[in-house]
Amino acid sequence: MTLGKSGRRATRARARERYTVGEIVVMAVLAVLTLVISFPVLYALLNSFRTYADITRDPMGLPTSFNLDNYTKLFERTDFGEAILNTLIITVGTIVLLLLLVPMAAYGIERIGGRTSRWIYILFIAGLMIPFQVRMIPLVKGMNEVGLYGTLTSVILVHLGGSASFGVLLYCSFIKGVPVEIEEAAHVDGAGRIRTFWWIVFPMLLPVTSAFLITQALGLWNDFFIPLVFLDSSSAGTINVAISRMVGLLTSEWQIIYTGAILAIIPSVAIFAAFQRYFVKGMSVGAVKG
């Protein structure tokens, strides 16, 4: 049945009454924050389709055409393709090692127990309290002595050591909530500790695993300081290092710098958009367990 004008007005009035003053204020603040955060990205995206002359003549103007010339020039004039490959290797390599080592380390600390396990747990937590700047010089010296300085392996190992502490803390809190009776039933059926962990316990940790891997992947992809320190100038570096070098080498071609910035942002946005559901689920489960 079709509503009349009075019925439609009443429906709109009820819809307006659903929002309180506090909700309206929150929505307004969120809208302002969204605008502030998205403006630099939108500005870089629009300027990636403009020429340098257009940018200098009218920095806030709009592109007159949408072509991919700047994206082509980016890969022709710089080592941005190699930088993308280096970033991908570092991100994937570190994530795989974290996934293989950190959950098992946390499981051993929680299930084996004893004074030794407590001391190991304390050492992991202490790693969270020591800033990277304090460890930087000894790490650079150590990597140089073993011949790893300037290689992607050194960056992966430094990231692994820095992320392991947070990962152990996160996984330990979740493993405490896993019933021991399930593992005991697996032992009765003849499963060893490693098989029990990977086949019984680890599938129950998928919410925290998804949240942990997403946050780490985003951090690794966007990291700037560690690759800058541990990769020398002979390497193309990672994406953010390559962009920082463009500012010095291509100061007359800001449109290419904006293009590199957009290409650096796209994977992060895609990863979070694709796995946002799992990230939110993992964080909410963590809040309940905490």
Coordinates of C-alpha atoms in Angstrom, one line a residue:
M1 CA 0.0 0.0 0.0
T2 CA 1.4 3.4 -1.0
L3 CA 1.9 6.0 1.8
G4 CA 0.4 9.4 1.4
K5 CA 2.3 12.7 2.0
S6 CA 1.4 12.7 5.6
G7 CA 2.6 9.1 6.0
R8 CA 5.9 9.9 4.4
R9 CA 6.4 13.0 6.6
A10 CA 5.7 10.9 9.7
T11 CA 8.2 8.3 8.5
R12 CA 10.9 10.9 8.0
A13 CA 10.1 12.5 11.4
R14 CA 10.5 9.2 13.1
A15 CA 13.8 8.6 11.3
R16 CA 15.1 12.0 12.5
E17 CA 14.1 11.2 16.0
R18 CA 16.3 8.1 16.0
Y19 CA 19.4 10.2 16.2
T20 CA 20.3 11.8 19.5
V21 CA 22.4 15.0 19.8
G22 CA 25.4 12.9 20.9
E23 CA 25.1 10.7 17.9
I24 CA 24.9 13.7 15.6
V25 CA 28.0 15.2 17.2
V26 CA 29.9 11.9 16.8
M27 CA 28.9 11.6 13.2
A28 CA 30.0 15.2 12.5
V29 CA 33.4 14.6 14.1
L30 CA 33.9 11.4 12.1
A31 CA 33.0 13.2 8.9
V32 CA 35.6 15.9 9.6
L33 CA 38.3 13.3 10.5
T34 CA 37.5 11.4 7.3
L35 CA 37.9 14.5 5.3
V36 CA 41.2 15.4 7.0
I37 CA 42.6 11.9 6.5
S38 CA 41.4 11.4 2.9
F39 CA 42.3 14.8 1.6
P40 CA 46.1 14.1 1.2
V41 CA 45.4 10.8 -0.5
L42 CA 42.9 12.4 -2.9
Y43 CA 45.3 15.3 -3.5
A44 CA 48.1 12.9 -4.5
L45 CA 45.8 10.8 -6.6
L46 CA 44.6 13.9 -8.7
N47 CA 48.1 15.2 -9.1
S48 CA 49.4 11.9 -10.3
F49 CA 47.5 12.6 -13.5
R50 CA 48.8 16.1 -13.9
T51 CA 52.0 17.5 -15.4
Y52 CA 54.6 19.4 -13.4
A53 CA 53.7 22.6 -15.1
D54 CA 50.0 22.2 -14.2
I55 CA 51.0 21.5 -10.5
T56 CA 53.2 24.6 -10.2
R57 CA 50.7 26.8 -12.0
D58 CA 47.7 25.7 -10.0
P59 CA 48.6 23.4 -7.1
M60 CA 44.9 22.9 -6.1
G61 CA 43.6 22.4 -9.7
L62 CA 42.0 19.3 -11.2
P63 CA 43.6 17.2 -13.9
T64 CA 42.5 18.0 -17.5
S65 CA 42.9 14.4 -18.6
F66 CA 43.3 11.0 -17.0
N67 CA 46.2 9.1 -18.6
L68 CA 48.9 6.8 -17.2
D69 CA 51.9 8.7 -18.5
N70 CA 53.2 9.5 -15.0
Y71 CA 52.8 5.8 -14.0
T72 CA 54.8 4.7 -17.0
K73 CA 57.6 7.3 -16.4
L74 CA 57.8 6.2 -12.7
F75 CA 59.0 2.7 -13.7
E76 CA 61.1 4.0 -16.6
R77 CA 63.1 6.6 -14.7
T78 CA 63.4 5.0 -11.3
D79 CA 64.0 1.6 -9.6
F80 CA 60.4 1.6 -8.3
G81 CA 59.7 -1.8 -9.7
E82 CA 62.6 -3.3 -7.8
A83 CA 61.6 -1.4 -4.7
I84 CA 58.1 -3.0 -4.9
L85 CA 59.7 -6.5 -5.2
N86 CA 62.0 -5.8 -2.2
T87 CA 59.0 -4.7 -0.1
L88 CA 57.0 -7.7 -1.1
I89 CA 59.9 -10.1 -0.2
I90 CA 60.4 -8.4 3.1
T91 CA 56.7 -8.4 4.0
V92 CA 55.9 -12.0 2.9
G93 CA 59.2 -13.4 4.3
T94 CA 58.7 -11.8 7.7
I95 CA 55.0 -12.8 7.9
V96 CA 55.8 -16.5 7.1
L97 CA 58.5 -16.6 9.8
L98 CA 56.2 -14.9 12.3
L99 CA 53.4 -17.4 11.5
L100 CA 55.8 -20.4 11.9
L101 CA 57.7 -19.3 15.1
V102 CA 55.6 -17.0 17.2
P103 CA 52.5 -19.1 17.9
M104 CA 54.7 -22.1 18.7
A105 CA 56.9 -20.1 21.1
A106 CA 53.8 -18.7 22.9
Y107 CA 52.4 -22.3 23.1
G108 CA 55.6 -23.6 24.6
I109 CA 55.7 -20.8 27.2
E110 CA 52.1 -21.3 28.3
R111 CA 51.9 -25.1 28.3
I112 CA 55.4 -26.2 29.4
G113 CA 55.4 -23.7 32.3
G114 CA 58.0 -23.6 35.0
R115 CA 60.5 -21.0 36.0
T116 CA 62.4 -21.1 32.7
S117 CA 59.2 -20.4 30.7
R118 CA 58.4 -17.4 33.0
W119 CA 61.9 -16.0 32.4
I120 CA 61.6 -16.4 28.7
Y121 CA 58.2 -14.7 28.7
I122 CA 59.7 -11.8 30.7
L123 CA 62.5 -11.5 28.1
F124 CA 60.0 -11.3 25.3
I125 CA 58.0 -8.6 27.2
A126 CA 61.3 -6.7 27.9
G127 CA 61.7 -6.5 24.1
L128 CA 58.7 -4.3 23.9
M129 CA 60.2 -1.8 26.4
I130 CA 63.5 -1.3 24.5
P131 CA 63.1 1.3 21.7
F132 CA 64.6 0.3 18.3
Q133 CA 66.9 3.4 18.4
V134 CA 68.7 1.8 21.4
R135 CA 69.2 -1.5 19.6
M136 CA 70.0 0.0 16.2
I137 CA 73.7 0.5 16.4
P138 CA 74.5 -2.9 17.9
L139 CA 72.2 -4.5 15.3
V140 CA 73.9 -2.7 12.4
K141 CA 77.3 -3.7 13.8
G142 CA 76.3 -7.3 14.2
M143 CA 74.7 -7.6 10.8
N144 CA 77.9 -6.1 9.3
E145 CA 80.1 -8.6 11.1
V146 CA 78.2 -11.6 9.8
G147 CA 78.0 -10.2 6.3
L148 CA 74.2 -9.5 6.2
Y149 CA 74.2 -5.7 6.3
G150 CA 72.7 -4.3 3.1
T151 CA 70.7 -7.4 2.4
L152 CA 67.0 -8.1 2.6
T153 CA 67.7 -10.9 5.1
S154 CA 68.9 -8.3 7.6
V155 CA 65.7 -6.3 7.3
I156 CA 63.6 -9.5 7.7
L157 CA 65.5 -10.6 10.8
V158 CA 65.3 -7.2 12.5
H159 CA 61.5 -7.1 11.8
L160 CA 61.2 -10.6 13.1
G161 CA 62.9 -9.8 16.3
G162 CA 60.9 -6.6 16.8
S163 CA 57.5 -8.2 16.1
A164 CA 58.0 -11.5 18.0
S165 CA 57.7 -9.8 21.4
F166 CA 54.2 -8.4 20.7
G167 CA 53.2 -11.6 19.0
V168 CA 54.2 -13.8 22.0
L169 CA 52.3 -11.4 24.3
L170 CA 49.2 -11.6 22.1
Y171 CA 49.2 -15.3 21.6
C172 CA 49.9 -16.2 25.2
S173 CA 46.8 -14.4 26.3
F174 CA 44.7 -16.3 23.8
I175 CA 46.3 -19.7 24.5
K176 CA 45.3 -19.3 28.2
G177 CA 41.7 -19.5 27.0
V178 CA 42.1 -22.8 25.1
P179 CA 40.8 -25.7 27.2
V180 CA 43.7 -28.1 28.2
E181 CA 41.2 -31.0 28.1
I182 CA 41.1 -30.8 24.3
E183 CA 44.9 -31.3 24.1
E184 CA 44.8 -34.1 26.6
A185 CA 42.3 -35.9 24.5
A186 CA 44.6 -35.5 21.5
H187 CA 47.5 -36.9 23.6
V188 CA 45.4 -40.0 24.5
D189 CA 44.8 -40.5 20.7
G190 CA 48.6 -40.6 20.2
A191 CA 49.2 -37.1 18.9
G192 CA 52.5 -35.4 20.0
R193 CA 52.9 -31.8 21.1
I194 CA 53.7 -30.4 17.6
R195 CA 50.9 -32.3 15.9
T196 CA 48.5 -31.3 18.8
F197 CA 49.4 -27.6 18.3
W198 CA 49.1 -27.4 14.6
W199 CA 46.0 -29.6 14.2
I200 CA 44.1 -28.8 17.4
V201 CA 45.2 -25.6 19.0
F202 CA 46.3 -23.4 16.1
P203 CA 42.9 -23.6 14.3
M204 CA 41.3 -22.2 17.5
L205 CA 43.7 -19.2 17.3
L206 CA 42.7 -18.1 13.8
P207 CA 40.9 -14.9 15.0
V208 CA 44.0 -13.6 16.8
T209 CA 46.2 -14.9 14.0
S210 CA 44.3 -12.9 11.4
A211 CA 44.4 -9.7 13.4
F212 CA 48.1 -10.2 14.2
L213 CA 49.1 -10.9 10.6
I214 CA 47.0 -8.0 9.2
T215 CA 48.6 -5.4 11.5
Q216 CA 52.1 -6.8 10.9
A217 CA 51.6 -6.9 7.2
L218 CA 50.5 -3.3 7.1
G219 CA 53.4 -2.2 9.3
L220 CA 55.9 -4.1 7.3
W221 CA 54.7 -2.7 4.0
N222 CA 54.7 0.9 5.2
D223 CA 57.9 0.7 7.2
F224 CA 60.5 3.3 6.3
F225 CA 63.2 3.5 9.1
I226 CA 64.5 -0.1 9.3
P227 CA 65.0 -0.5 5.5
L228 CA 66.6 2.9 5.4
V229 CA 69.1 1.9 8.1
F230 CA 69.9 -1.7 7.0
L231 CA 69.8 -1.3 3.1
D232 CA 72.7 0.8 1.7
S233 CA 72.3 3.2 -1.2
S234 CA 73.3 0.6 -3.8
S235 CA 70.0 -1.1 -3.2
A236 CA 66.7 0.2 -4.6
G237 CA 65.4 -0.1 -1.0
T238 CA 61.7 -0.5 -0.3
I239 CA 58.8 1.6 -1.6
N240 CA 59.0 4.3 1.0
V241 CA 62.7 4.5 0.8
A242 CA 62.5 4.9 -2.9
I243 CA 59.9 7.6 -2.6
S244 CA 62.1 9.5 -0.1
R245 CA 65.0 9.3 -2.6
M246 CA 62.8 10.7 -5.3
V247 CA 62.3 13.9 -3.3
G248 CA 66.0 14.5 -3.6
L249 CA 66.6 13.3 -7.1
L250 CA 63.3 14.3 -8.8
T251 CA 62.4 17.6 -7.2
S252 CA 61.4 18.9 -10.6
E253 CA 58.9 16.1 -11.1
W254 CA 56.5 16.1 -8.2
Q255 CA 53.9 14.4 -10.3
I256 CA 56.0 11.2 -10.4
I257 CA 56.5 11.4 -6.6
Y258 CA 52.7 11.6 -6.1
T259 CA 52.3 8.6 -8.5
G260 CA 54.8 6.6 -6.3
A261 CA 52.9 7.5 -3.2
I262 CA 49.6 6.4 -4.7
L263 CA 51.1 3.0 -5.7
A264 CA 52.5 2.6 -2.2
I265 CA 49.1 3.2 -0.6
I266 CA 47.0 0.9 -2.8
P267 CA 48.2 -2.5 -1.4
S268 CA 47.7 -1.3 2.2
V269 CA 44.1 -0.2 1.4
A270 CA 43.4 -3.4 -0.5
I271 CA 44.7 -5.6 2.3
F272 CA 42.7 -3.9 5.0
A273 CA 39.6 -3.7 2.8
A274 CA 39.8 -7.4 2.0
F275 CA 40.5 -8.6 5.5
Q276 CA 38.7 -6.0 7.6
R277 CA 36.1 -8.5 8.7
Y278 CA 38.7 -10.8 10.2
F279 CA 40.6 -7.9 11.7
V280 CA 37.6 -6.6 13.6
K281 CA 36.6 -10.1 14.7
G282 CA 40.1 -10.8 16.0
M283 CA 40.2 -7.5 17.9
S284 CA 36.7 -8.1 19.4
V285 CA 37.6 -11.6 20.5
G286 CA 40.7 -10.2 22.1
A287 CA 38.8 -7.6 24.0
V288 CA 36.4 -10.3 25.4
K289 CA 39.3 -12.6 26.4
G290 CA 41.2 -9.7 27.9

